[in-house]
Coordinates of C-alpha atoms and ligand atoms in Angstrom, one line a residue:
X1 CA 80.7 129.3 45.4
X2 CA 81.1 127.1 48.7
X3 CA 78.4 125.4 49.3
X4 CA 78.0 122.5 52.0
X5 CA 75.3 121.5 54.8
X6 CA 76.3 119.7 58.2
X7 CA 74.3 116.1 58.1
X8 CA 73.7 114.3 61.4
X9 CA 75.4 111.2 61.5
X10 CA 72.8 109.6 63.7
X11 CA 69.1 110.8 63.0
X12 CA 70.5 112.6 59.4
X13 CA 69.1 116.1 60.0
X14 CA 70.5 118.6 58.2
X15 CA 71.7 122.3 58.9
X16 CA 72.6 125.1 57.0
X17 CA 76.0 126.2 58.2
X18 CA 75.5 128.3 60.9
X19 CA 72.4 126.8 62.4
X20 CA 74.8 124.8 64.2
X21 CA 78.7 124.8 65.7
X22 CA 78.9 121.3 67.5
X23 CA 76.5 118.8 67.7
X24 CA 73.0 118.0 66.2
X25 CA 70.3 120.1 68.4
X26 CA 68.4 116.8 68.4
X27 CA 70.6 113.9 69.4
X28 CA 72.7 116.2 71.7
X29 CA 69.8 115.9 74.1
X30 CA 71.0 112.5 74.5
X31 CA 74.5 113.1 75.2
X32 CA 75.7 112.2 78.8
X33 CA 79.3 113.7 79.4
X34 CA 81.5 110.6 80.1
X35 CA 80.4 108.8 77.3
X36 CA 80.6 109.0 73.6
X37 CA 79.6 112.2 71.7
X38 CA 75.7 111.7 70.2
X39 CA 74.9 113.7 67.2
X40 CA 78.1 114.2 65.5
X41 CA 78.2 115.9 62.6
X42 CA 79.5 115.4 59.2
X43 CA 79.8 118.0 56.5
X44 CA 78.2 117.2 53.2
X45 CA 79.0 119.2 50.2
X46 CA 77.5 119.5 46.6
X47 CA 79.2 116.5 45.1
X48 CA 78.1 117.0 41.5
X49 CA 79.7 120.3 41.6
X50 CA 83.0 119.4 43.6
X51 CA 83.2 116.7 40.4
X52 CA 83.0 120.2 37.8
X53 CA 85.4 122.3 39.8
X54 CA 88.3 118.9 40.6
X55 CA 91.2 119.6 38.4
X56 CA 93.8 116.9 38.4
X57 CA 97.7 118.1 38.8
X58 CA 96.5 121.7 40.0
X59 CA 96.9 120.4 43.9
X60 CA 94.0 122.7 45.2
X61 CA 92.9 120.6 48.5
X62 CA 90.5 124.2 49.7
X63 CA 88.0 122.8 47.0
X64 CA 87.4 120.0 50.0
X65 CA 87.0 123.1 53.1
X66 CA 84.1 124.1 54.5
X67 CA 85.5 127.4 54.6
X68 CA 86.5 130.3 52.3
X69 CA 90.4 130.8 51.8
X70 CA 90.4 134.1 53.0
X71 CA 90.1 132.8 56.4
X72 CA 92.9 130.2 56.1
X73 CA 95.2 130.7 58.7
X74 CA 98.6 131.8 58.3
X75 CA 100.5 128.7 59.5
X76 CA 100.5 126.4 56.8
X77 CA 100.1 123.1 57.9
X78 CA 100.4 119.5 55.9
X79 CA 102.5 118.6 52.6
X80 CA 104.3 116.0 54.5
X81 CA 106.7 113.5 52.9
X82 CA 104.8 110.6 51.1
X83 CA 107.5 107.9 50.6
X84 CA 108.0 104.1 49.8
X85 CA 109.5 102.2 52.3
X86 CA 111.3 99.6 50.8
X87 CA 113.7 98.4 53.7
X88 CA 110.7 97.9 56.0
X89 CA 108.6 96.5 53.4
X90 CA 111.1 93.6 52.9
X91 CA 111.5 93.0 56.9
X92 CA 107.7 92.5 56.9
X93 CA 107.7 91.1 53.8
X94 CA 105.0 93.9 52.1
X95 CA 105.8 95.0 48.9
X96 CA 104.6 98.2 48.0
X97 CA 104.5 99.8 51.7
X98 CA 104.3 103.8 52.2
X99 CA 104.7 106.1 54.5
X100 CA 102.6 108.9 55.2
X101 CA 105.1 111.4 57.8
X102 CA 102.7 113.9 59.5
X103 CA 104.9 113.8 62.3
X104 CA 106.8 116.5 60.1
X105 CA 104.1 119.0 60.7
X106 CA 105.1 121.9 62.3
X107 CA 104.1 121.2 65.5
X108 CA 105.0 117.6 65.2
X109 CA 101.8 116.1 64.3
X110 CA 98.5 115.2 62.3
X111 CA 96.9 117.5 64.8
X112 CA 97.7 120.5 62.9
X113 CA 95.3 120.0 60.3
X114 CA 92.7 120.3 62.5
X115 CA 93.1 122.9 64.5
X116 CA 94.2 124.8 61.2
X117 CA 90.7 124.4 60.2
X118 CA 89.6 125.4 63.9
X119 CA 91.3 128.5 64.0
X120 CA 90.1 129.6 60.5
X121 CA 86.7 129.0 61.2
X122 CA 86.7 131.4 64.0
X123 CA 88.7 134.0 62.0
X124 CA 85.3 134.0 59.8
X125 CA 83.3 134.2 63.5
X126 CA 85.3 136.8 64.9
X127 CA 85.7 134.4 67.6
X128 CA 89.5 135.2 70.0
X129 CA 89.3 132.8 72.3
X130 CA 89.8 128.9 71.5
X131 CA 89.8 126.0 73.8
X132 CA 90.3 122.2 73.7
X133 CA 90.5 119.6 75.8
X134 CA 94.2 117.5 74.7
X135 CA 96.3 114.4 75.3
X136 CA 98.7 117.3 74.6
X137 CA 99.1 117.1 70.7
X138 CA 95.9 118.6 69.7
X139 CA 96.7 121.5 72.2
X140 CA 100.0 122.1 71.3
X141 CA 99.1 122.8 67.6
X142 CA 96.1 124.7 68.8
X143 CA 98.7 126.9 70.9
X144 CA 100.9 127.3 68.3
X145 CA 98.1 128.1 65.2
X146 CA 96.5 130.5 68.0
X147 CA 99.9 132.3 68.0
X148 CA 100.5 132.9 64.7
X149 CA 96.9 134.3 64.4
X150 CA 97.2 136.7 67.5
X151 CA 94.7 134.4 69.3
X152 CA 94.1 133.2 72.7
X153 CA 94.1 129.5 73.4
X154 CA 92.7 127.6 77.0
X155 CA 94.2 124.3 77.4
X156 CA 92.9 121.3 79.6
X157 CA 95.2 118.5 79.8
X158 CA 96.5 115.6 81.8
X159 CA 99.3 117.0 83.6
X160 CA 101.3 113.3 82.9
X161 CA 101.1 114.3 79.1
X162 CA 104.9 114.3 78.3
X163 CA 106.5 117.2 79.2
X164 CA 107.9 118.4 75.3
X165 CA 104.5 119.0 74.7
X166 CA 103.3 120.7 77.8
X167 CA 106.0 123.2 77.0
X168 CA 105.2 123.6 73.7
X169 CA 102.3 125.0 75.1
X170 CA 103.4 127.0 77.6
X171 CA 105.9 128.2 74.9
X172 CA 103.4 129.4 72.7
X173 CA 102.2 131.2 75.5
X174 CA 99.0 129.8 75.4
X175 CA 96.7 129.5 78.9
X176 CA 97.6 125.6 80.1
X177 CA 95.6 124.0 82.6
X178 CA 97.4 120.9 83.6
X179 CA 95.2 118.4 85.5
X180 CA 95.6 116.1 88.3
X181 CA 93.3 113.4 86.0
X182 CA 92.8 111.9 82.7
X183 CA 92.2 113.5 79.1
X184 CA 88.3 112.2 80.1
X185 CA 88.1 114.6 82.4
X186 CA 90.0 117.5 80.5
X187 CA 87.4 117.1 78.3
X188 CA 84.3 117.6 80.7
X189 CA 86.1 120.8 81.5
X190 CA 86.7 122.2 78.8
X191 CA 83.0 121.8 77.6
X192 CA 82.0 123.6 80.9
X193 CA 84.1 126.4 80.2
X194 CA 82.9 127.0 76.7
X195 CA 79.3 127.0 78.4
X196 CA 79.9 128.6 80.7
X197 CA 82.5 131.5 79.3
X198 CA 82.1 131.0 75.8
X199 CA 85.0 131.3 72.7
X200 CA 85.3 128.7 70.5
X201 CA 85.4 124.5 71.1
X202 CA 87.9 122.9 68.7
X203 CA 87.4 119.1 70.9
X204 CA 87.9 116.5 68.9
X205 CA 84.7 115.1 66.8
X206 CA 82.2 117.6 69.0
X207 CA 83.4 120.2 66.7
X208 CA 83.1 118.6 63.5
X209 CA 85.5 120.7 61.6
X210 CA 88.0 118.6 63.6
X211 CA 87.4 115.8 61.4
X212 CA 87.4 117.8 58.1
X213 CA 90.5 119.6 58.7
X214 CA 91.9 115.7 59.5
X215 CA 90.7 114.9 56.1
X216 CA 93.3 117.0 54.3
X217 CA 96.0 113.8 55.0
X218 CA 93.9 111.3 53.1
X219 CA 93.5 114.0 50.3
X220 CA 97.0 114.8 50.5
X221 CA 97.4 110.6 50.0
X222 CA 95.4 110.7 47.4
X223 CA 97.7 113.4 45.4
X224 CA 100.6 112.2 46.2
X225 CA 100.3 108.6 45.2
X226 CA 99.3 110.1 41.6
X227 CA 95.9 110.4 41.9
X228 CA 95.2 106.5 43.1
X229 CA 93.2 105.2 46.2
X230 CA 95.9 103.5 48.3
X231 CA 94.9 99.9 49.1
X232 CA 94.7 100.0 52.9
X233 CA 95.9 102.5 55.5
X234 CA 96.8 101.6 58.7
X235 CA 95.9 104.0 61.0
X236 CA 96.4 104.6 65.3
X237 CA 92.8 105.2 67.3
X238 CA 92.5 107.0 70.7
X239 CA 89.2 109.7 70.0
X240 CA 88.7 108.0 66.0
X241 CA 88.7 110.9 64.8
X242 CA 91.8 110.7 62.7
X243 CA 90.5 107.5 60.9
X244 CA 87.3 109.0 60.3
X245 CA 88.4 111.7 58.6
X246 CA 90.7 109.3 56.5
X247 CA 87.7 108.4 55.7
X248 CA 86.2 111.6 55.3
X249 CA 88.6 112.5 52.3
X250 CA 87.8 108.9 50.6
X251 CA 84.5 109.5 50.8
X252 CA 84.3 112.9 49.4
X253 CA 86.4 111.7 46.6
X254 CA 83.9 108.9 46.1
X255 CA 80.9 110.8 46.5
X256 CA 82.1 113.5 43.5
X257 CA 83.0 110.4 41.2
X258 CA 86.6 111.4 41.3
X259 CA 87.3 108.2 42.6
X260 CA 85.6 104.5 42.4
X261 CA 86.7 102.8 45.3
X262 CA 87.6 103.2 49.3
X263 CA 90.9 102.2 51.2
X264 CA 90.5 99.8 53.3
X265 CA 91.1 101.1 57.3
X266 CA 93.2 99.3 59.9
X267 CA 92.2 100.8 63.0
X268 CA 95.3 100.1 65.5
X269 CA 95.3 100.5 69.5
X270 CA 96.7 100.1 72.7
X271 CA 95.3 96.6 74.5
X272 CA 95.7 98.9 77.4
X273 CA 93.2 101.5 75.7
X274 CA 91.0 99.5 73.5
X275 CA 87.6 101.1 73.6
X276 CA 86.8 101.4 70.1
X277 CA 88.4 97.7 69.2
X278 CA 86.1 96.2 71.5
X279 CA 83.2 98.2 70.6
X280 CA 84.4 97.2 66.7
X281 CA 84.8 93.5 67.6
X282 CA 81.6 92.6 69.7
X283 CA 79.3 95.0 68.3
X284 CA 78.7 96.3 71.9
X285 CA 79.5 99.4 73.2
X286 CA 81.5 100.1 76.7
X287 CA 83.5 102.8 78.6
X288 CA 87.1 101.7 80.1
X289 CA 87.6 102.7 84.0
X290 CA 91.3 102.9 83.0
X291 CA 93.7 103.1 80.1
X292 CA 96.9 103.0 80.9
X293 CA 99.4 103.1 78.3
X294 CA 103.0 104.4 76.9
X295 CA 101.1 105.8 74.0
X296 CA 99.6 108.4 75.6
X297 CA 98.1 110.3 72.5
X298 CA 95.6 107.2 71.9
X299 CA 95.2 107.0 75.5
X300 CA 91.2 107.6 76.0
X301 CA 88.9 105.8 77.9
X302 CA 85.6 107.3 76.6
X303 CA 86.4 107.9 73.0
X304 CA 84.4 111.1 71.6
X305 CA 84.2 109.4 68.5
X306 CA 83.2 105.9 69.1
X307 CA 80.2 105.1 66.9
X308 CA 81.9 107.0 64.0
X309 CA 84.9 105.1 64.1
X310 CA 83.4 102.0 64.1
X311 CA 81.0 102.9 61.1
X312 CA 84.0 103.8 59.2
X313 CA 86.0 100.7 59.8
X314 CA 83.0 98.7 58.8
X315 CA 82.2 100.7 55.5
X316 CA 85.8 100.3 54.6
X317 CA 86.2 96.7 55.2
X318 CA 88.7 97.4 57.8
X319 CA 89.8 95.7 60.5
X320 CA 91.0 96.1 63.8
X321 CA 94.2 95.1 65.7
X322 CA 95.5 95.6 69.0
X323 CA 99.4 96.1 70.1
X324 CA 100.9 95.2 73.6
X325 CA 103.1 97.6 75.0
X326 CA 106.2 95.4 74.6
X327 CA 105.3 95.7 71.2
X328 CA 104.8 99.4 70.8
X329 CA 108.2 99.7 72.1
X330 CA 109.7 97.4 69.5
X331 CA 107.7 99.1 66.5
X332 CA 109.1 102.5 67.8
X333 CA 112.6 101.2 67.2
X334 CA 112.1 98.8 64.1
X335 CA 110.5 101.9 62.6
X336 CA 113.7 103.8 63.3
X337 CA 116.1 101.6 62.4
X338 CA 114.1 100.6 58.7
X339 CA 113.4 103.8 57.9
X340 CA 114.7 106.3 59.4
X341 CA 111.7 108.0 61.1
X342 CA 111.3 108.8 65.1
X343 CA 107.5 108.1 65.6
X344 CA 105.8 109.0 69.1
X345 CA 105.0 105.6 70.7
X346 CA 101.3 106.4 70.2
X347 CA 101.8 106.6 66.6
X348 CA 104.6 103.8 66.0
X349 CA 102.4 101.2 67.2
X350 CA 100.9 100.9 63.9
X351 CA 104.5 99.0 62.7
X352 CA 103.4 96.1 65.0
X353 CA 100.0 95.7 63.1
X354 CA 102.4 95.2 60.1
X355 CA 103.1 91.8 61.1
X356 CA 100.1 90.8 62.4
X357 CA 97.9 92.1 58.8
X358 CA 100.1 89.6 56.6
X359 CA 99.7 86.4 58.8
X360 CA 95.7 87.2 59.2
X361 CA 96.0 87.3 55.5
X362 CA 94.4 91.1 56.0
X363 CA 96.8 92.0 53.0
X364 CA 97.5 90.9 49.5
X365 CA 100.5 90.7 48.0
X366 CA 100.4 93.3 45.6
X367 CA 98.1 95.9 48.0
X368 CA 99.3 99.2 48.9
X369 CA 99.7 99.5 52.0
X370 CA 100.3 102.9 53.6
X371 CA 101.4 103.4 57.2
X372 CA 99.9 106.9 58.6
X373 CA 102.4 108.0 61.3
X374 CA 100.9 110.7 63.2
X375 CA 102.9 112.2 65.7
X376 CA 106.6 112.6 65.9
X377 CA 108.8 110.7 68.5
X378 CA 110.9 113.8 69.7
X379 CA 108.3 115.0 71.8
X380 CA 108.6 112.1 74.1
X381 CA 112.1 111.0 74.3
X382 CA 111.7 109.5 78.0
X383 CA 109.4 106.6 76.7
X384 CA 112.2 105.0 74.4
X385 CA 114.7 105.8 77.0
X386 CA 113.3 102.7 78.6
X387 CA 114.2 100.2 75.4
X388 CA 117.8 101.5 74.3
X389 CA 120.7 101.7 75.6
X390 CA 123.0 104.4 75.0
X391 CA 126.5 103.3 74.7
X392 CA 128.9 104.2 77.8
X393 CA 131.2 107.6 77.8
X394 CA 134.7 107.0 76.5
X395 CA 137.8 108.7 78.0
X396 CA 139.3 110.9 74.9
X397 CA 142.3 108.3 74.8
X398 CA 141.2 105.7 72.4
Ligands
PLP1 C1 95.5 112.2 68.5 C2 96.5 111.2 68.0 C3 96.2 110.0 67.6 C4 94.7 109.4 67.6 O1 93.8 110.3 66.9 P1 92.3 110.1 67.3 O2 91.6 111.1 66.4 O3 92.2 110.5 68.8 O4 91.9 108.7 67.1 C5 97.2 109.1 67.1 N1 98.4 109.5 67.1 C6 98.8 110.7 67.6 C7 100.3 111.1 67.6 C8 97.9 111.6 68.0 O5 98.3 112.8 68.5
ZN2 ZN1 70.7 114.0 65.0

């Protein structure tokens, strides 16, 4: 039987399941919009009996879901490629380097998992209405899972989000609200409108389902390095809710004695939009006025997530690393050209950190080192535009 309580990750209240959708009822109170989320919750299940139930080789991740398979949707999301990458590893000179593709999901990246996990939960509600505040990733999966399900999705989203992913949207036929302002400010909106209209929030980290349905790609790590805990996994931060749910499977795994020791996070962002680097770095916590970056998925100036992220890093012994955006462009095409994988800018950034890890002597020779690339690059194919050149027009007569 599924059993799990939500645990506050700031006072450490608990609540039975549905004594509670977003945030704790305590520490909400202090929650300003325009800053950082307070009282974020994080699911806590029966660990000794997640240990009973774990079967090695039988590749069951819904042992790890807050949520009864019957209301899975049907749109499968995950099972993306896990593979070495040998060519890039020599460039950079790291041995035993992996990559992680969730660009591959099918709406092109990690956010599929969670609103997977989203939309199930409010199948079980009986909840037709689902909205989220988006860069433009999280709502196009949204839009697309809400399809599938015969559900209505509300979209708030900068309308300078790339346009392959405002008409994915659109596409989907999902309602888009594209706004003359930043994601910040989508996602002020799209609180008011749950308030104020009800359906169902899926925003990242204030509904904390978010986070497990993230988890599923550190599980899915897990799995498909044969059942062994990666050394570290370099991950890209906008909200930090994809690292914390990274964490989230490693520490469920921990917790239920499956496993015995943590990867070690490399949280990577934008120096244009570096919130939760700072906040990692000086221990002090502070709001941008404006992030202005070619990676426009980590692109946040008040991340939802902030104090998680950095709690995570820390228990991990992780590190943080920021990228120019010089050098986002060049990870976007080293990436390509080593292995063969288009990665969104937001996402590719993390090939950068790759040199910068090995001279801070961050990484050991023999470590495992997997590269999590999140987003795939066809949904913005103006930003590389700007760092290739495509070769001239040829008249037929050689
Ligand atoms: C959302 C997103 C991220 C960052 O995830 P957070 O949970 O906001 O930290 C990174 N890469 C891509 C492609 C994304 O869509
Ligand atoms: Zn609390």
């Amino acid at each position: 039987m599924l059993f799990f309580i939500y645990k506050c990750t700031e006072c450490g209240r608990e609540y039975k399941r549905d004594e509670v959708t977003y945030l704790c009822h305590e520490c909400e109170k202090n929650y300003l919009p325009g800053n950082p989320l307070r009282g974020v919750l994080r699911v806590e299940f029966d660990y000794a009996d997640l240990n009973k139930s774990f079967k090695r080789d039988r590749n069951d991740l819904s042992l790890f879901m807050p949520l009864e398979r019957e209301y899975f949707p049907l749109f499968p999301v995950g099972n993306t490629p896990f593979s070495k990458a040998e060519v890039l590893g020599d460039y950079y000179g790291v041995k035993n380097l992996y990559l992680k593709n969730d660009g591959l999901n099918p709406t092109g990246s990690l956010k599929d998992r969670a609103s997977w996990l989203v939309v199930g939960e409010s199948k079980r509600l009986g909840i037709n209405e689902i909205i989220t505040a988006s860069t433009g990733n999280a709502a196009s999966s949204l839009s697309a899972i809400c399809a599938a399900e015969g559900k209505k999705a509300v979209i708030y989203l900068p309308a300078s989000a790339p346009k392959a992913k405002i008409i994915q949207n659109v596409l989907y036929g999902a309602e888009v609200i594209p706004l003359n302002g930043t994601y910040d400010e989508a996602f002020k909106l799209s609180l008011r409108h749950t308030e104020e209209k009800g359906g169902l929030n899926r925003n990242t980290a204030y509904n904390p389902l978010t986070i497990e349905g993230k988890k599923t790609v550190g599980l899915e790590i897990f799995i498909q390095n044969n059942y062994k805990v990666p050394d570290v996994i370099i991950v890209s931060v906008g909200d930090g809710v994809i690292i914390s749910g990274v964490y989230k499977a490693f520490y469920d795994l921990l917790q239920s004695k499956i496993t015995d020791k943590l990867p070690r996070l490399v949280c990577v962002q934008a120096e244009n939009s570096a919130a939760i680097h700072n906040y990692f770095t000086s221990g002090e916590y502070r709001n941008l006025s404006e992030s202005k970056t070619i990676a426009d998925s980590i692109s946040v100036n008040v991340p939802s997530n902030a104090f998680m992220a950095k709690e995570v890093i820390t228990a991990s012994n992780g590190i943080s690393i920021l990228i120019s955006e010089e050098e986002i462009l060049r990870g976007q095409k080293i990436l390509a050209e080593k292995t063969g994988v288009f990665a969104e800018p937001s996402s590719a950034l993390i090939v950068s950190a790759l040199g910068k890890l090995n001279d801070s002597g961050f990484i050991n020779s023999n470590d495992q080192v997997v590269l999590l690339i999140t987003g795939n690059g066809l949904k913005d194919i103006e930003t590389p535009m700007k760092n290739i050149i495509i070769p001239e027009t040829r008249d037929l007569k050689l």
